[in-house]
Short mmCIF file of C-alpha atoms in Angstrom, two decimals:
data_model
loop_
_atom_site.label_atom_id
_atom_site.label_comp_id
_atom_site.label_asym_id
_atom_site.label_seq_id
_atom_site.Cartn_x
_atom_site.Cartn_y
_atom_site.Cartn_z
CA MET A 1458 -0.19 -12.00 21.72
CA THR A 1459 3.23 -11.08 20.77
CA ASP A 1460 4.48 -7.86 22.14
CA PRO A 1461 4.02 -5.77 19.16
CA THR A 1462 7.47 -3.71 19.93
CA LYS A 1463 9.37 -7.16 19.23
CA ASP A 1464 12.44 -7.01 17.34
CA SER A 1465 13.83 -9.81 17.28
CA ALA A 1466 14.87 -12.63 14.59
CA ILE A 1467 11.30 -13.62 13.38
CA SER A 1468 10.52 -17.11 12.64
CA ARG A 1469 11.02 -19.50 9.70
CA ALA A 1470 7.14 -19.13 9.35
CA SER A 1471 6.93 -15.58 9.68
CA LEU A 1472 9.93 -15.02 6.89
CA LEU A 1473 8.07 -17.18 5.03
CA ARG A 1474 4.64 -15.14 5.35
CA LEU A 1475 6.68 -11.71 4.66
CA CYS A 1476 8.11 -12.99 1.46
CA ILE A 1477 4.66 -14.53 0.10
CA LEU A 1478 3.34 -10.73 1.55
CA ALA A 1479 6.14 -8.51 -0.77
CA VAL A 1480 5.45 -11.01 -3.47
CA LEU A 1481 1.68 -10.74 -3.27
CA TRP A 1482 1.61 -6.62 -2.95
CA GLY A 1483 4.49 -6.23 -5.78
CA SER A 1484 2.12 -7.92 -8.15
CA GLY A 1485 -0.32 -6.09 -7.47
CA PHE A 1486 0.74 -3.62 -9.81
CA LEU A 1487 1.03 -6.04 -12.58
CA PHE A 1488 -2.53 -7.10 -12.07
CA VAL A 1489 -3.30 -3.76 -12.17
CA LYS A 1490 -1.32 -3.23 -15.67
CA LEU A 1491 -3.17 -6.58 -17.76
CA ALA A 1492 -6.77 -5.76 -15.80
CA LEU A 1493 -6.22 -2.22 -17.13
CA ARG A 1494 -6.28 -3.66 -21.07
CA GLY A 1495 -10.38 -4.28 -20.61
CA LEU A 1496 -11.32 -2.48 -17.99
CA SER A 1497 -11.58 1.20 -17.01
CA PRO A 1498 -9.23 2.26 -13.41
CA SER A 1499 -12.54 2.96 -11.78
CA GLN A 1500 -13.71 -0.92 -12.88
CA VAL A 1501 -10.66 -2.15 -11.89
CA VAL A 1502 -10.48 -0.88 -8.25
CA LEU A 1503 -14.38 -1.42 -7.64
CA GLY A 1504 -13.18 -5.19 -8.26
CA GLN A 1505 -10.58 -5.11 -6.03
CA LEU A 1506 -12.25 -3.48 -3.79
CA ALA A 1507 -15.32 -5.51 -3.68
CA LEU A 1508 -13.54 -8.96 -3.71
CA GLY A 1509 -11.11 -8.19 -1.03
CA ALA A 1510 -13.92 -7.14 1.12
CA LEU A 1511 -15.67 -10.59 0.38
CA VAL A 1512 -12.43 -12.32 1.67
CA LEU A 1513 -11.94 -10.43 4.88
CA LEU A 1514 -15.51 -10.69 5.27
CA MET A 1515 -15.75 -14.34 5.12
CA THR A 1516 -12.49 -14.27 6.96
CA LEU A 1517 -14.70 -12.61 9.74
CA ALA A 1518 -17.35 -15.52 9.62
CA ILE A 1519 -15.00 -18.00 9.70
CA ARG A 1520 -13.56 -16.31 12.97
CA ARG A 1521 -17.25 -15.58 14.12
CA GLN A 1522 -16.28 -11.89 14.19
CA SER A 1523 -18.34 -9.33 13.65
CA LEU A 1524 -18.26 -6.05 12.05
CA PRO A 1525 -17.90 -2.15 14.14
CA HIS A 1526 -21.09 -1.38 15.78
CA ALA A 1527 -20.35 2.21 17.10
CA GLY A 1528 -21.73 4.70 14.40
CA ARG A 1529 -18.79 7.18 14.45
CA GLU A 1530 -15.85 4.53 13.86
CA TRP A 1531 -18.61 3.84 10.69
CA VAL A 1532 -18.11 7.75 9.67
CA TYR A 1533 -14.34 7.93 10.48
CA LEU A 1534 -13.85 3.92 8.47
CA ALA A 1535 -15.73 5.84 5.36
CA GLY A 1536 -13.41 8.84 5.35
CA MET A 1537 -10.34 6.10 5.73
CA ALA A 1538 -11.73 4.19 2.98
CA VAL A 1539 -11.47 6.95 0.68
CA LEU A 1540 -8.04 8.28 1.71
CA ALA A 1541 -6.53 4.87 2.29
CA ASN A 1542 -8.17 2.61 -0.57
CA ILE A 1543 -10.23 4.48 -3.16
CA ALA A 1544 -8.01 7.57 -3.94
CA PRO A 1545 -4.78 5.98 -3.90
CA TYR A 1546 -5.92 2.99 -5.76
CA LEU A 1547 -7.63 4.67 -8.67
CA LEU A 1548 -4.40 7.23 -9.05
CA PHE A 1549 -2.08 4.19 -8.89
CA SER A 1550 -4.56 2.74 -11.37
CA TRP A 1551 -4.75 5.65 -13.42
CA SER A 1552 -0.93 6.39 -13.23
CA GLU A 1553 -0.06 3.03 -14.68
CA GLN A 1554 -2.11 3.78 -18.00
CA ARG A 1555 1.03 5.97 -18.42
CA ILE A 1556 3.62 4.67 -16.74
CA SER A 1557 5.39 1.46 -15.88
CA SER A 1558 3.66 -1.06 -13.57
CA GLY A 1559 7.63 -1.50 -12.10
CA LEU A 1560 7.87 2.50 -12.08
CA ALA A 1561 4.20 2.70 -10.32
CA GLY A 1562 5.85 0.12 -8.16
CA ALA A 1563 8.91 1.80 -6.97
CA LEU A 1564 7.09 5.02 -6.27
CA SER A 1565 5.01 3.81 -3.95
CA GLY A 1566 8.35 2.75 -2.01
CA THR A 1567 8.27 6.59 -1.27
CA THR A 1568 5.04 6.12 1.18
CA PRO A 1569 7.38 6.14 4.21
CA LEU A 1570 9.36 8.90 3.52
CA LEU A 1571 6.19 11.12 2.32
CA THR A 1572 4.46 9.49 6.34
CA LEU A 1573 7.76 11.10 8.03
CA LEU A 1574 7.09 14.69 5.98
CA LEU A 1575 3.63 15.02 6.88
CA ALA A 1576 4.06 13.32 10.55
CA ARG A 1577 6.49 16.15 11.14
CA ALA A 1578 3.70 18.60 9.43
CA THR A 1579 0.95 17.89 11.27
CA GLY A 1580 3.22 18.02 14.76
CA VAL A 1581 2.97 14.24 15.20
CA GLY A 1582 6.78 13.15 14.43
CA ARG A 1583 10.03 15.34 14.20
CA LEU A 1584 12.78 15.38 11.60
CA THR A 1585 15.94 14.71 13.01
CA PRO A 1586 19.72 15.17 10.57
CA THR A 1587 19.16 11.43 9.77
CA ARG A 1588 16.02 11.48 8.25
CA VAL A 1589 16.71 14.82 6.44
CA VAL A 1590 19.34 12.77 4.59
CA GLY A 1591 17.41 9.93 4.08
CA LEU A 1592 14.67 12.24 2.74
CA ALA A 1593 16.91 14.24 0.51
CA LEU A 1594 18.32 10.74 -1.15
CA GLY A 1595 14.51 9.11 -1.29
CA LEU A 1596 13.60 12.35 -3.42
CA ALA A 1597 16.90 12.38 -5.43
CA GLY A 1598 15.66 8.90 -6.35
CA VAL A 1599 12.26 10.03 -7.51
CA VAL A 1600 14.04 12.79 -9.78
CA LEU A 1601 15.98 9.95 -10.97
CA LEU A 1602 12.88 7.42 -11.81
CA ALA A 1603 11.16 10.89 -13.71
CA ALA A 1604 14.16 11.67 -15.70
CA PRO A 1605 13.15 14.41 -16.45
CA TRP A 1606 15.76 15.15 -19.10
CA HIS A 1607 14.37 12.62 -21.39
CA ASP A 1608 12.41 13.54 -24.30
CA GLY A 1609 10.62 11.49 -27.38
CA SER A 1610 9.78 8.02 -27.20
CA ARG A 1611 11.95 7.42 -24.17
CA ALA A 1612 10.16 10.52 -22.13
CA VAL A 1613 8.28 9.58 -18.46
CA SER A 1614 4.69 10.49 -18.15
CA LEU A 1615 5.22 13.34 -15.35
CA ALA A 1616 1.26 13.23 -14.77
CA GLY A 1617 1.76 9.21 -14.55
CA VAL A 1618 4.67 9.79 -12.06
CA GLY A 1619 2.93 12.57 -10.27
CA ALA A 1620 -0.36 10.33 -9.97
CA ALA A 1621 1.45 7.40 -8.23
CA LEU A 1622 2.96 10.50 -5.99
CA GLY A 1623 -0.34 11.19 -5.09
CA ALA A 1624 -1.12 7.72 -4.46
CA ALA A 1625 1.69 7.59 -2.01
CA ALA A 1626 1.18 10.41 -0.65
CA CYS A 1627 -3.02 9.54 0.20
CA TYR A 1628 -1.25 6.40 1.97
CA ALA A 1629 0.57 8.41 4.16
CA GLY A 1630 -1.97 10.90 4.89
CA SER A 1631 -3.93 7.88 5.48
CA TYR A 1632 -1.69 6.93 8.73
CA VAL A 1633 -1.78 10.47 10.25
CA TYR A 1634 -5.59 10.42 10.25
CA ALA A 1635 -5.69 6.76 11.48
CA ARG A 1636 -3.66 7.95 14.37
CA ARG A 1637 -5.61 10.57 15.43
CA LEU A 1638 -9.33 9.30 14.89
CA LEU A 1639 -9.14 5.52 14.85
CA THR A 1640 -6.49 4.16 17.16
CA ASN A 1641 -6.76 2.79 20.91
CA ARG A 1642 -10.48 1.84 20.16
CA GLY A 1643 -9.98 -1.78 21.24
CA VAL A 1644 -11.54 -3.61 17.89
CA GLU A 1645 -9.09 -5.87 16.07
CA PRO A 1646 -7.24 -4.75 12.69
CA LEU A 1647 -8.88 -7.34 10.98
CA VAL A 1648 -12.48 -6.23 11.65
CA LEU A 1649 -11.43 -2.44 11.07
CA ALA A 1650 -9.92 -3.82 7.66
CA ALA A 1651 -12.96 -5.79 6.59
CA ALA A 1652 -15.29 -2.91 7.34
CA GLN A 1653 -13.27 -0.40 5.73
CA LEU A 1654 -12.42 -2.55 2.47
CA THR A 1655 -16.89 -2.83 2.45
CA LEU A 1656 -17.19 0.71 2.97
CA GLY A 1657 -14.52 1.51 0.33
CA ALA A 1658 -16.36 -1.21 -2.12
CA VAL A 1659 -20.15 0.60 -1.42
CA LEU A 1660 -18.76 3.85 -2.10
CA LEU A 1661 -17.00 3.51 -5.15
CA GLY A 1662 -20.14 1.08 -6.43
CA ALA A 1663 -22.37 4.23 -6.24
CA ALA A 1664 -20.32 6.32 -8.26
CA VAL A 1665 -18.88 3.99 -11.13
CA PRO A 1666 -21.59 4.39 -13.48
CA TRP A 1667 -20.77 8.26 -13.99
CA ILE A 1668 -17.47 7.65 -13.29
CA GLY A 1669 -16.69 4.45 -14.74
CA ARG A 1670 -18.44 4.03 -18.46
CA GLN A 1671 -15.46 3.06 -20.58
CA PRO A 1672 -16.71 -0.19 -22.44
CA ILE A 1673 -15.92 -3.12 -20.89
CA THR A 1674 -13.60 -5.77 -22.99
CA LEU A 1675 -13.05 -9.19 -20.91
CA SER A 1676 -10.53 -11.70 -21.15
CA SER A 1677 -9.29 -14.46 -19.88
CA SER A 1678 -6.26 -12.41 -18.70
CA VAL A 1679 -7.97 -9.21 -17.32
CA VAL A 1680 -10.79 -11.30 -15.33
CA LEU A 1681 -7.94 -13.61 -13.92
CA SER A 1682 -5.86 -10.27 -13.04
CA VAL A 1683 -8.75 -8.63 -11.21
CA VAL A 1684 -9.53 -11.71 -9.39
CA ALA A 1685 -6.39 -11.96 -8.30
CA LEU A 1686 -5.68 -8.19 -7.21
CA GLY A 1687 -8.97 -8.52 -5.35
CA VAL A 1688 -8.27 -11.97 -3.77
CA LEU A 1689 -4.57 -12.46 -3.25
CA SER A 1690 -3.09 -8.66 -3.01
CA THR A 1691 -5.90 -6.89 -1.27
CA GLY A 1692 -8.17 -9.95 0.67
CA ILE A 1693 -5.10 -12.42 1.36
CA ALA A 1694 -2.83 -10.25 1.65
CA TYR A 1695 -4.17 -8.00 4.42
CA VAL A 1696 -5.02 -11.44 6.65
CA LEU A 1697 -1.31 -12.32 6.32
CA ASN A 1698 -0.54 -9.10 7.31
CA TYR A 1699 -2.46 -8.92 10.05
CA HIS A 1700 -0.88 -12.19 11.28
CA LEU A 1701 2.71 -11.41 10.52
CA ILE A 1702 2.09 -8.01 13.11
CA GLU A 1703 0.56 -10.41 15.36
CA ASP A 1704 3.39 -12.63 15.66
CA GLU A 1705 6.10 -10.50 15.15
CA GLY A 1706 5.49 -6.65 15.45
CA PRO A 1707 5.12 -4.19 13.18
CA THR A 1708 9.00 -3.31 12.64
CA ALA A 1709 9.48 -6.89 11.55
CA ALA A 1710 6.36 -6.46 9.31
CA SER A 1711 7.33 -3.02 7.90
CA MET A 1712 10.23 -4.99 5.84
CA THR A 1713 8.16 -5.79 3.45
CA ASN A 1714 8.56 -1.63 2.06
CA TYR A 1715 11.95 -2.85 0.95
CA LEU A 1716 10.36 -5.86 -0.82
CA THR A 1717 7.67 -4.73 -2.86
CA PRO A 1718 9.06 -1.91 -4.93
CA VAL A 1719 11.83 -4.58 -6.17
CA VAL A 1720 8.99 -7.45 -6.80
CA ALA A 1721 7.20 -5.00 -8.82
CA VAL A 1722 10.02 -3.68 -11.05
CA LEU A 1723 10.97 -7.65 -11.65
CA LEU A 1724 7.17 -8.86 -12.03
CA GLY A 1725 6.93 -5.73 -14.90
CA ILE A 1726 10.26 -7.14 -16.62
CA ALA A 1727 9.45 -10.75 -16.81
CA PHE A 1728 5.88 -10.61 -17.56
CA VAL A 1729 4.80 -7.95 -19.84
CA ASP A 1730 7.94 -6.55 -21.05
CA GLU A 1731 9.31 -3.79 -19.56
CA ARG A 1732 12.34 -2.13 -19.96
CA LEU A 1733 15.06 -2.07 -17.27
CA THR A 1734 17.06 0.86 -17.16
CA TRP A 1735 19.66 2.24 -15.28
CA ASN A 1736 17.62 5.12 -13.61
CA LEU A 1737 15.13 2.43 -12.55
CA ILE A 1738 17.74 0.50 -11.00
CA ILE A 1739 19.32 2.98 -9.45
CA GLY A 1740 16.43 5.67 -8.64
CA THR A 1741 14.82 2.82 -6.76
CA ALA A 1742 17.83 1.80 -4.90
CA MET A 1743 17.75 5.64 -3.46
CA ILE A 1744 14.52 5.60 -2.25
CA LEU A 1745 14.82 2.57 -0.73
CA VAL A 1746 18.15 3.35 0.72
CA GLY A 1747 17.05 6.92 1.92
CA LEU A 1748 13.87 5.01 3.52
CA TRP A 1749 16.76 2.59 5.52
CA ILE A 1750 18.56 6.03 6.55
CA ALA A 1751 15.59 7.96 7.52
CA GLU A 1752 14.04 5.05 9.77
CA ARG A 1753 17.48 4.20 11.52
CA THR A 1754 16.95 6.42 14.32
CA SER A 1755 12.86 7.00 14.69
CA ASP A 1756 11.23 7.44 17.44
CA GLU A 1757 8.22 7.72 15.25
CA ARG A 1758 9.23 4.77 13.13
CA GLU A 1759 5.68 3.18 13.22
CA LEU A 1760 3.97 5.71 11.02
CA ALA A 1761 6.51 5.11 7.92
CA SER A 1762 6.50 1.06 8.53
CA HIS A 1763 3.41 -0.17 6.07
CA THR A 1764 2.91 0.67 2.76
CA LEU A 1765 -0.73 -0.67 2.56
CA LYS A 1766 -0.67 -1.41 6.67
CA LEU A 1767 -1.52 0.90 9.31
CA PRO A 1768 0.82 2.46 11.71
CA GLU A 1769 2.43 0.36 14.76
CA ASP A 1770 0.02 1.65 17.47
CA VAL A 1771 -2.98 0.97 14.99
CA ALA A 1772 -1.44 -2.13 14.26
CA ARG A 1773 -1.57 -3.46 18.15
CA GLY A 1774 -5.46 -2.52 18.59
CA ARG A 1775 -6.36 -2.67 14.94
CA GLU A 1776 -4.15 -3.23 10.61
CA ARG A 1777 -2.00 -1.63 6.20
CA ILE A 1778 -4.92 -0.88 4.57
#
């Protein structure tokens, strides 16, 4: 297995895998937007988790690997499923009922920046002057995306923006949670990812009869979007991410953080007629540049490395979830 701290030029195969991964994760925001035309947020997320878990369980079966046996790991994974899957997926889906898929994707780019802040607050990381500059630039990008000076038909739903940022904060919290409770347990990332998604599907499935009573309106686009979201953007994306981390290390895999928001914006414009505004372009760019600046001197860089991806030390013995 390649040293996870590897930071040399990646192979062509890994570069192709990285680009495919960015497209799969970036397209997830488009699939959510399309699926919401006939399903409630909880129904969309349940389909995503169930299908994603099915892909990973099938992968484990092919590899002849079993799920974790220790009861404590299942308890920790249940908490991780809520924090890293159920809560952020629901928040992003709810936000996309109010804002564009491109804007939601752009706001997801704040996850590594929020992770640095949370890591500092919990004593895991530290803020250097360079990081502060990066965080400030990223925050300014968020304000630009929200465009609070607009009103009327041009106004952006601040509730939708807040929900997307809440989802990013959940991801950030999940990395710190994983570092404290799930790292260095000697279990492969793919195994823990499969268990986590399975738990997420079971837990949300038990709640959907109470929180997901919206009438279902199925169409070919809705069904295909849920299938693509679960199978491609979740299940297969996790498998690709696992192999990318295994072959090149999490630093190389973290490059998806720069590509995913751009893919989300472009696909929203191309397929659901979302507007490309000047503040969307500049705001997204500010967030990505802020992330780049904040990561330049980061000795805790792994904590900001993976957007649906666990931190570097987790990736060594386990994977983004």
